[in-house]
Amino acid sequence: AQTVTQSQPEMSVQEAETVTLSCTYDTSESDYYLFWYKQPPSRQMILVIRQEAYKQQNATENRFSVNFQKAAKSFSLKISDSQLGDAAMYFCAYRFRNKFYFGSGTKLNVKP
Amino acid sequence: NAGVTQTPKFRVLKTGQSMTLLCAQDMNHEYMYWYRQDPGMGLRLIHYSVGEGTTAKGEVPDGYNVSRLKKQNFLLGLESAAPSQTSVYFCASSTRDRGNQPQHFGDGTRLSIL
């Protein structure tokens, strides 16, 4: 069974600094997709970034980038130049065919 | 462009009452899902549907039923509500065609069972 693990329940970062959120997953498949979602206090689930497992190049979206290590089954999210608006719960998700699996989330606090 | 719409946004029930949560999407997505979110547990899949007229059990299906009579709608029913079903419920949809497409989520329904 596919599982997704986020080992950091809560993290803090100073405004303008960089923080990395960890995510590992367990799968025997080779063709899958990975996502990071952000959930602010408004409860909306907002897509941050996505990665195709067949691509070796790490995805980037402005201040957000991933470190995808397929052999290690690791998919960490790096947030550069952290802003107060980045404070939220972050969920890592794995997609294989029609199923999505989510980690338990990391709460990110941003200190001014 | 509404995306995924959940109705209602909040509800309080008494133990044993029944209710139905409605999810509607206007993106012509084939797949639809119901999740519950509890503190420290992320999103857990209750039921999902890969097309009109088809449904399947997810990780935590007990106490819930679903129906997908129309492609755009996915209903989640609680036949006899229990306090353990107090949670925030999310509906999501996704397309079948491209695997790199994410799920699109509704804004959630906060349900309290007294």
PDB file of C-alpha atoms in Angstrom:
ATOM      1  CA  ALA A   1       0.000   0.000   0.000  1.00  0.00           C
ATOM      2  CA  GLN A   2       1.159   3.502  -0.782  1.00  0.00           C
ATOM      3  CA  THR A   3       1.908   5.667   2.241  1.00  0.00           C
ATOM      4  CA  VAL A   4       3.073   9.245   2.539  1.00  0.00           C
ATOM      5  CA  THR A   5       4.992  10.421   5.591  1.00  0.00           C
ATOM      6  CA  GLN A   6       5.620  13.955   6.747  1.00  0.00           C
ATOM      7  CA  SER A   7       7.820  13.647   9.795  1.00  0.00           C
ATOM      8  CA  GLN A   8       7.711  17.309  10.865  1.00  0.00           C
ATOM      9  CA  PRO A   9       4.343  18.149  12.458  1.00  0.00           C
ATOM     10  CA  GLU A  10       5.348  21.796  12.903  1.00  0.00           C
ATOM     11  CA  MET A  11       8.153  24.081  11.775  1.00  0.00           C
ATOM     12  CA  SER A  12       9.066  27.734  12.145  1.00  0.00           C
ATOM     13  CA  VAL A  13      11.014  30.049   9.885  1.00  0.00           C
ATOM     14  CA  GLN A  14      12.031  33.675  10.081  1.00  0.00           C
ATOM     15  CA  GLU A  15      10.606  35.968   7.451  1.00  0.00           C
ATOM     16  CA  ALA A  16      12.895  36.202   4.373  1.00  0.00           C
ATOM     17  CA  GLU A  17      14.736  32.990   5.266  1.00  0.00           C
ATOM     18  CA  THR A  18      14.567  29.559   3.657  1.00  0.00           C
ATOM     19  CA  VAL A  19      12.832  26.487   5.024  1.00  0.00           C
ATOM     20  CA  THR A  20      12.584  22.895   3.798  1.00  0.00           C
ATOM     21  CA  LEU A  21       9.646  20.609   4.508  1.00  0.00           C
ATOM     22  CA  SER A  22      10.224  16.870   4.290  1.00  0.00           C
ATOM     23  CA  CYS A  23       8.107  14.194   2.652  1.00  0.00           C
ATOM     24  CA  THR A  24       8.788  10.530   2.026  1.00  0.00           C
ATOM     25  CA  TYR A  25       6.562   7.966   0.388  1.00  0.00           C
ATOM     26  CA  ASP A  26       6.419   4.266  -0.075  1.00  0.00           C
ATOM     27  CA  THR A  27       5.526   2.743  -3.431  1.00  0.00           C
ATOM     28  CA  SER A  28       6.500  -0.064  -5.745  1.00  0.00           C
ATOM     29  CA  GLU A  29       5.312   1.840  -8.800  1.00  0.00           C
ATOM     30  CA  SER A  30       7.574   3.709 -11.221  1.00  0.00           C
ATOM     31  CA  ASP A  31       5.136   6.063 -12.927  1.00  0.00           C
ATOM     32  CA  TYR A  32       3.414   8.387 -10.464  1.00  0.00           C
ATOM     33  CA  TYR A  33       3.000  12.038  -9.602  1.00  0.00           C
ATOM     34  CA  LEU A  34       3.742  14.107  -6.527  1.00  0.00           C
ATOM     35  CA  PHE A  35       2.199  17.317  -5.279  1.00  0.00           C
ATOM     36  CA  TRP A  36       2.508  19.837  -2.491  1.00  0.00           C
ATOM     37  CA  TYR A  37      -0.644  21.571  -1.305  1.00  0.00           C
ATOM     38  CA  LYS A  38      -0.949  24.571   0.990  1.00  0.00           C
ATOM     39  CA  GLN A  39      -3.887  24.938   3.374  1.00  0.00           C
ATOM     40  CA  PRO A  40      -4.126  28.378   5.014  1.00  0.00           C
ATOM     41  CA  PRO A  41      -6.520  29.043   7.930  1.00  0.00           C
ATOM     42  CA  SER A  42      -9.251  29.694   5.350  1.00  0.00           C
ATOM     43  CA  ARG A  43      -9.224  25.899   4.838  1.00  0.00           C
ATOM     44  CA  GLN A  44      -8.797  26.084   1.068  1.00  0.00           C
ATOM     45  CA  MET A  45      -6.483  23.489  -0.483  1.00  0.00           C
ATOM     46  CA  ILE A  46      -4.149  25.303  -2.854  1.00  0.00           C
ATOM     47  CA  LEU A  47      -1.763  23.549  -5.215  1.00  0.00           C
ATOM     48  CA  VAL A  48       1.806  24.746  -4.679  1.00  0.00           C
ATOM     49  CA  ILE A  49       3.874  22.578  -6.981  1.00  0.00           C
ATOM     50  CA  ARG A  50       3.829  19.255  -8.844  1.00  0.00           C
ATOM     51  CA  GLN A  51       6.447  16.743  -9.980  1.00  0.00           C
ATOM     52  CA  GLU A  52       6.251  13.900 -12.474  1.00  0.00           C
ATOM     53  CA  ALA A  53       8.227  10.862 -11.328  1.00  0.00           C
ATOM     54  CA  TYR A  54       9.633  10.262 -14.815  1.00  0.00           C
ATOM     55  CA  LYS A  55      11.251  13.713 -14.845  1.00  0.00           C
ATOM     56  CA  GLN A  56      14.676  13.987 -13.287  1.00  0.00           C
ATOM     57  CA  GLN A  57      14.595  17.768 -13.198  1.00  0.00           C
ATOM     58  CA  ASN A  58      13.251  19.232  -9.981  1.00  0.00           C
ATOM     59  CA  ALA A  59      10.151  21.378 -10.341  1.00  0.00           C
ATOM     60  CA  THR A  60      10.213  25.060  -9.411  1.00  0.00           C
ATOM     61  CA  GLU A  61       7.462  27.637  -9.053  1.00  0.00           C
ATOM     62  CA  ASN A  62       8.788  31.079  -8.155  1.00  0.00           C
ATOM     63  CA  ARG A  63       9.972  30.844  -4.511  1.00  0.00           C
ATOM     64  CA  PHE A  64       8.955  27.195  -4.228  1.00  0.00           C
ATOM     65  CA  SER A  65      11.097  24.315  -5.391  1.00  0.00           C
ATOM     66  CA  VAL A  66      11.351  20.608  -4.706  1.00  0.00           C
ATOM     67  CA  ASN A  67      14.167  18.180  -4.149  1.00  0.00           C
ATOM     68  CA  PHE A  68      12.937  14.961  -5.723  1.00  0.00           C
ATOM     69  CA  GLN A  69      15.012  11.883  -4.965  1.00  0.00           C
ATOM     70  CA  LYS A  70      13.254   8.990  -6.684  1.00  0.00           C
ATOM     71  CA  ALA A  71      15.518   6.224  -5.425  1.00  0.00           C
ATOM     72  CA  ALA A  72      15.186   7.468  -1.866  1.00  0.00           C
ATOM     73  CA  LYS A  73      11.434   8.088  -2.332  1.00  0.00           C
ATOM     74  CA  SER A  74      11.835  11.581  -1.002  1.00  0.00           C
ATOM     75  CA  PHE A  75      10.046  14.754  -2.120  1.00  0.00           C
ATOM     76  CA  SER A  76      10.943  17.796  -0.020  1.00  0.00           C
ATOM     77  CA  LEU A  77       9.642  21.325  -0.514  1.00  0.00           C
ATOM     78  CA  LYS A  78      11.923  24.338  -0.225  1.00  0.00           C
ATOM     79  CA  ILE A  79      10.442  27.762   0.351  1.00  0.00           C
ATOM     80  CA  SER A  80      12.857  30.619  -0.283  1.00  0.00           C
ATOM     81  CA  ASP A  81      12.482  34.188   0.971  1.00  0.00           C
ATOM     82  CA  SER A  82       9.653  33.127   3.301  1.00  0.00           C
ATOM     83  CA  GLN A  83       6.745  35.531   3.608  1.00  0.00           C
ATOM     84  CA  LEU A  84       4.086  35.926   6.283  1.00  0.00           C
ATOM     85  CA  GLY A  85       1.526  34.675   3.776  1.00  0.00           C
ATOM     86  CA  ASP A  86       3.348  31.343   3.573  1.00  0.00           C
ATOM     87  CA  ALA A  87       2.136  30.433   7.058  1.00  0.00           C
ATOM     88  CA  ALA A  88      -0.163  27.445   6.585  1.00  0.00           C
ATOM     89  CA  MET A  89      -0.453  23.685   6.734  1.00  0.00           C
ATOM     90  CA  TYR A  90       1.431  21.978   3.939  1.00  0.00           C
ATOM     91  CA  PHE A  91       0.450  18.566   2.634  1.00  0.00           C
ATOM     92  CA  CYS A  92       2.473  16.272   0.461  1.00  0.00           C
ATOM     93  CA  ALA A  93       0.437  14.069  -1.895  1.00  0.00           C
ATOM     94  CA  TYR A  94       1.160  11.113  -4.159  1.00  0.00           C
ATOM     95  CA  ARG A  95      -0.965  10.199  -7.156  1.00  0.00           C
ATOM     96  CA  PHE A  96      -1.055   6.808  -8.834  1.00  0.00           C
ATOM     97  CA  ARG A  97      -3.765   6.390 -11.456  1.00  0.00           C
ATOM     98  CA  ASN A  98      -7.037   7.501  -9.851  1.00  0.00           C
ATOM     99  CA  LYS A  99      -5.932   7.508  -6.215  1.00  0.00           C
ATOM    100  CA  PHE A 100      -4.301  10.244  -4.199  1.00  0.00           C
ATOM    101  CA  TYR A 101      -2.546   9.665  -0.884  1.00  0.00           C
ATOM    102  CA  PHE A 102      -1.802  12.462   1.551  1.00  0.00           C
ATOM    103  CA  GLY A 103       0.671  12.940   4.354  1.00  0.00           C
ATOM    104  CA  SER A 104      -0.468  14.153   7.766  1.00  0.00           C
ATOM    105  CA  GLY A 105       0.759  17.676   7.108  1.00  0.00           C
ATOM    106  CA  THR A 106       3.342  20.142   8.416  1.00  0.00           C
ATOM    107  CA  LYS A 107       2.257  23.357  10.048  1.00  0.00           C
ATOM    108  CA  LEU A 108       4.560  26.181   8.985  1.00  0.00           C
ATOM    109  CA  ASN A 109       4.870  29.257  11.182  1.00  0.00           C
ATOM    110  CA  VAL A 110       6.523  32.379   9.769  1.00  0.00           C
ATOM    111  CA  LYS A 111       8.013  34.801  12.291  1.00  0.00           C
ATOM    112  CA  PRO A 112       8.207  38.514  11.431  1.00  0.00           C
TER     113      PRO A 112
ATOM    114  CA  ASN B   1     -15.865  29.620 -12.832  1.00  0.00           C
ATOM    115  CA  ALA B   2     -17.092  27.899  -9.665  1.00  0.00           C
ATOM    116  CA  GLY B   3     -14.809  24.821  -9.691  1.00  0.00           C
ATOM    117  CA  VAL B   4     -15.880  22.523  -6.847  1.00  0.00           C
ATOM    118  CA  THR B   5     -18.787  23.640  -4.680  1.00  0.00           C
ATOM    119  CA  GLN B   6     -19.753  21.982  -1.402  1.00  0.00           C
ATOM    120  CA  THR B   7     -23.083  22.409   0.351  1.00  0.00           C
ATOM    121  CA  PRO B   8     -23.536  23.141   3.236  1.00  0.00           C
ATOM    122  CA  LYS B   9     -20.446  24.843   4.710  1.00  0.00           C
ATOM    123  CA  PHE B  10     -21.397  24.182   8.335  1.00  0.00           C
ATOM    124  CA  ARG B  11     -23.819  21.843  10.014  1.00  0.00           C
ATOM    125  CA  VAL B  12     -24.578  20.650  13.522  1.00  0.00           C
ATOM    126  CA  LEU B  13     -26.366  17.330  13.946  1.00  0.00           C
ATOM    127  CA  LYS B  14     -27.581  15.282  16.850  1.00  0.00           C
ATOM    128  CA  THR B  15     -26.453  11.700  17.227  1.00  0.00           C
ATOM    129  CA  GLY B  16     -28.601   9.414  15.104  1.00  0.00           C
ATOM    130  CA  GLN B  17     -29.731  12.053  12.637  1.00  0.00           C
ATOM    131  CA  SER B  18     -29.072  11.661   8.937  1.00  0.00           C
ATOM    132  CA  MET B  19     -27.881  14.138   6.364  1.00  0.00           C
ATOM    133  CA  THR B  20     -26.439  14.441   2.878  1.00  0.00           C
ATOM    134  CA  LEU B  21     -23.496  16.554   1.784  1.00  0.00           C
ATOM    135  CA  LEU B  22     -23.570  17.715  -1.804  1.00  0.00           C
ATOM    136  CA  CYS B  23     -20.571  18.226  -4.045  1.00  0.00           C
ATOM    137  CA  ALA B  24     -20.851  19.770  -7.493  1.00  0.00           C
ATOM    138  CA  GLN B  25     -18.088  20.381 -10.037  1.00  0.00           C
ATOM    139  CA  ASP B  26     -18.269  22.236 -13.317  1.00  0.00           C
ATOM    140  CA  MET B  27     -14.952  21.108 -14.824  1.00  0.00           C
ATOM    141  CA  ASN B  28     -16.271  17.934 -16.471  1.00  0.00           C
ATOM    142  CA  HIS B  29     -13.944  15.839 -14.310  1.00  0.00           C
ATOM    143  CA  GLU B  30     -14.332  12.088 -14.366  1.00  0.00           C
ATOM    144  CA  TYR B  31     -13.023  11.414 -10.861  1.00  0.00           C
ATOM    145  CA  MET B  32     -14.568  12.659  -7.647  1.00  0.00           C
ATOM    146  CA  TYR B  33     -13.609  12.033  -4.030  1.00  0.00           C
ATOM    147  CA  TRP B  34     -14.794  12.557  -0.485  1.00  0.00           C
ATOM    148  CA  TYR B  35     -12.243  13.034   2.306  1.00  0.00           C
ATOM    149  CA  ARG B  36     -12.408  13.763   5.971  1.00  0.00           C
ATOM    150  CA  GLN B  37      -9.784  15.868   7.703  1.00  0.00           C
ATOM    151  CA  ASP B  38      -9.064  15.439  11.393  1.00  0.00           C
ATOM    152  CA  PRO B  39      -6.308  17.144  13.401  1.00  0.00           C
ATOM    153  CA  GLY B  40      -2.928  15.469  12.918  1.00  0.00           C
ATOM    154  CA  MET B  41      -4.261  12.941  10.427  1.00  0.00           C
ATOM    155  CA  GLY B  42      -4.218  14.743   7.114  1.00  0.00           C
ATOM    156  CA  LEU B  43      -6.856  13.805   4.565  1.00  0.00           C
ATOM    157  CA  ARG B  44      -8.383  10.351   4.662  1.00  0.00           C
ATOM    158  CA  LEU B  45     -10.323   9.027   1.715  1.00  0.00           C
ATOM    159  CA  ILE B  46     -13.897   7.982   2.489  1.00  0.00           C
ATOM    160  CA  HIS B  47     -15.273   7.045  -0.939  1.00  0.00           C
ATOM    161  CA  TYR B  48     -14.477   7.914  -4.507  1.00  0.00           C
ATOM    162  CA  SER B  49     -15.947   7.638  -7.979  1.00  0.00           C
ATOM    163  CA  VAL B  50     -14.252   7.137 -11.339  1.00  0.00           C
ATOM    164  CA  GLY B  51     -17.368   7.900 -13.336  1.00  0.00           C
ATOM    165  CA  GLU B  52     -21.097   8.399 -13.381  1.00  0.00           C
ATOM    166  CA  GLY B  53     -22.881   5.520 -11.711  1.00  0.00           C
ATOM    167  CA  THR B  54     -19.727   4.023 -10.153  1.00  0.00           C
ATOM    168  CA  THR B  55     -18.412   4.368  -6.606  1.00  0.00           C
ATOM    169  CA  ALA B  56     -15.753   2.649  -4.526  1.00  0.00           C
ATOM    170  CA  LYS B  57     -14.669   2.496  -0.905  1.00  0.00           C
ATOM    171  CA  GLY B  58     -11.667   4.380   0.332  1.00  0.00           C
ATOM    172  CA  GLU B  59      -9.707   4.148   3.547  1.00  0.00           C
ATOM    173  CA  VAL B  60     -12.498   4.994   6.044  1.00  0.00           C
ATOM    174  CA  PRO B  61     -15.876   4.150   4.439  1.00  0.00           C
ATOM    175  CA  ASP B  62     -17.801   2.823   7.457  1.00  0.00           C
ATOM    176  CA  GLY B  63     -20.854   4.872   8.381  1.00  0.00           C
ATOM    177  CA  TYR B  64     -20.986   6.673   5.023  1.00  0.00           C
ATOM    178  CA  ASN B  65     -22.680   6.068   1.702  1.00  0.00           C
ATOM    179  CA  VAL B  66     -22.245   7.842  -1.621  1.00  0.00           C
ATOM    180  CA  SER B  67     -23.969   8.210  -4.930  1.00  0.00           C
ATOM    181  CA  ARG B  68     -23.007   9.628  -8.280  1.00  0.00           C
ATOM    182  CA  LEU B  69     -26.081   9.733 -10.447  1.00  0.00           C
ATOM    183  CA  LYS B  70     -24.784  12.632 -12.524  1.00  0.00           C
ATOM    184  CA  LYS B  71     -21.208  13.229 -13.625  1.00  0.00           C
ATOM    185  CA  GLN B  72     -21.054  16.636 -11.999  1.00  0.00           C
ATOM    186  CA  ASN B  73     -22.464  15.652  -8.602  1.00  0.00           C
ATOM    187  CA  PHE B  74     -21.160  13.419  -5.836  1.00  0.00           C
ATOM    188  CA  LEU B  75     -23.265  12.995  -2.695  1.00  0.00           C
ATOM    189  CA  LEU B  76     -22.030  11.839   0.704  1.00  0.00           C
ATOM    190  CA  GLY B  77     -24.620  10.489   3.120  1.00  0.00           C
ATOM    191  CA  LEU B  78     -24.541   9.840   6.839  1.00  0.00           C
ATOM    192  CA  GLU B  79     -27.404   7.488   7.691  1.00  0.00           C
ATOM    193  CA  SER B  80     -27.066   7.649  11.473  1.00  0.00           C
ATOM    194  CA  ALA B  81     -24.591  10.293  12.594  1.00  0.00           C
ATOM    195  CA  ALA B  82     -22.155   9.488  15.384  1.00  0.00           C
ATOM    196  CA  PRO B  83     -19.873  11.842  17.376  1.00  0.00           C
ATOM    197  CA  SER B  84     -16.852  10.118  15.774  1.00  0.00           C
ATOM    198  CA  GLN B  85     -17.970  11.592  12.455  1.00  0.00           C
ATOM    199  CA  THR B  86     -17.358  15.130  13.679  1.00  0.00           C
ATOM    200  CA  SER B  87     -14.836  16.390  11.159  1.00  0.00           C
ATOM    201  CA  VAL B  88     -14.190  18.671   8.223  1.00  0.00           C
ATOM    202  CA  TYR B  89     -15.249  17.049   4.963  1.00  0.00           C
ATOM    203  CA  PHE B  90     -13.670  17.877   1.633  1.00  0.00           C
ATOM    204  CA  CYS B  91     -14.838  17.007  -1.818  1.00  0.00           C
ATOM    205  CA  ALA B  92     -12.344  16.940  -4.666  1.00  0.00           C
ATOM    206  CA  SER B  93     -12.332  16.205  -8.367  1.00  0.00           C
ATOM    207  CA  SER B  94      -9.698  15.447 -10.957  1.00  0.00           C
ATOM    208  CA  THR B  95      -9.413  14.638 -14.610  1.00  0.00           C
ATOM    209  CA  ARG B  96      -8.655  11.148 -15.830  1.00  0.00           C
ATOM    210  CA  ASP B  97      -6.671  12.132 -18.857  1.00  0.00           C
ATOM    211  CA  ARG B  98      -3.408  13.494 -17.507  1.00  0.00           C
ATOM    212  CA  GLY B  99      -1.784  12.046 -14.431  1.00  0.00           C
ATOM    213  CA  ASN B 100       0.051  15.213 -13.546  1.00  0.00           C
ATOM    214  CA  GLN B 101      -3.194  17.024 -12.946  1.00  0.00           C
ATOM    215  CA  PRO B 102      -3.905  17.669  -9.269  1.00  0.00           C
ATOM    216  CA  GLN B 103      -7.151  17.394  -7.429  1.00  0.00           C
ATOM    217  CA  HIS B 104      -9.346  20.459  -7.196  1.00  0.00           C
ATOM    218  CA  PHE B 105     -10.942  20.888  -3.806  1.00  0.00           C
ATOM    219  CA  GLY B 106     -14.089  22.438  -2.461  1.00  0.00           C
ATOM    220  CA  ASP B 107     -13.913  24.746   0.545  1.00  0.00           C
ATOM    221  CA  GLY B 108     -14.927  22.034   2.997  1.00  0.00           C
ATOM    222  CA  THR B 109     -17.902  21.337   5.245  1.00  0.00           C
ATOM    223  CA  ARG B 110     -17.468  21.546   8.999  1.00  0.00           C
ATOM    224  CA  LEU B 111     -19.752  18.964  10.551  1.00  0.00           C
ATOM    225  CA  SER B 112     -20.338  18.640  14.292  1.00  0.00           C
ATOM    226  CA  ILE B 113     -22.224  15.715  15.788  1.00  0.00           C
ATOM    227  CA  LEU B 114     -23.504  16.279  19.310  1.00  0.00           C
TER     228      LEU B 114
END
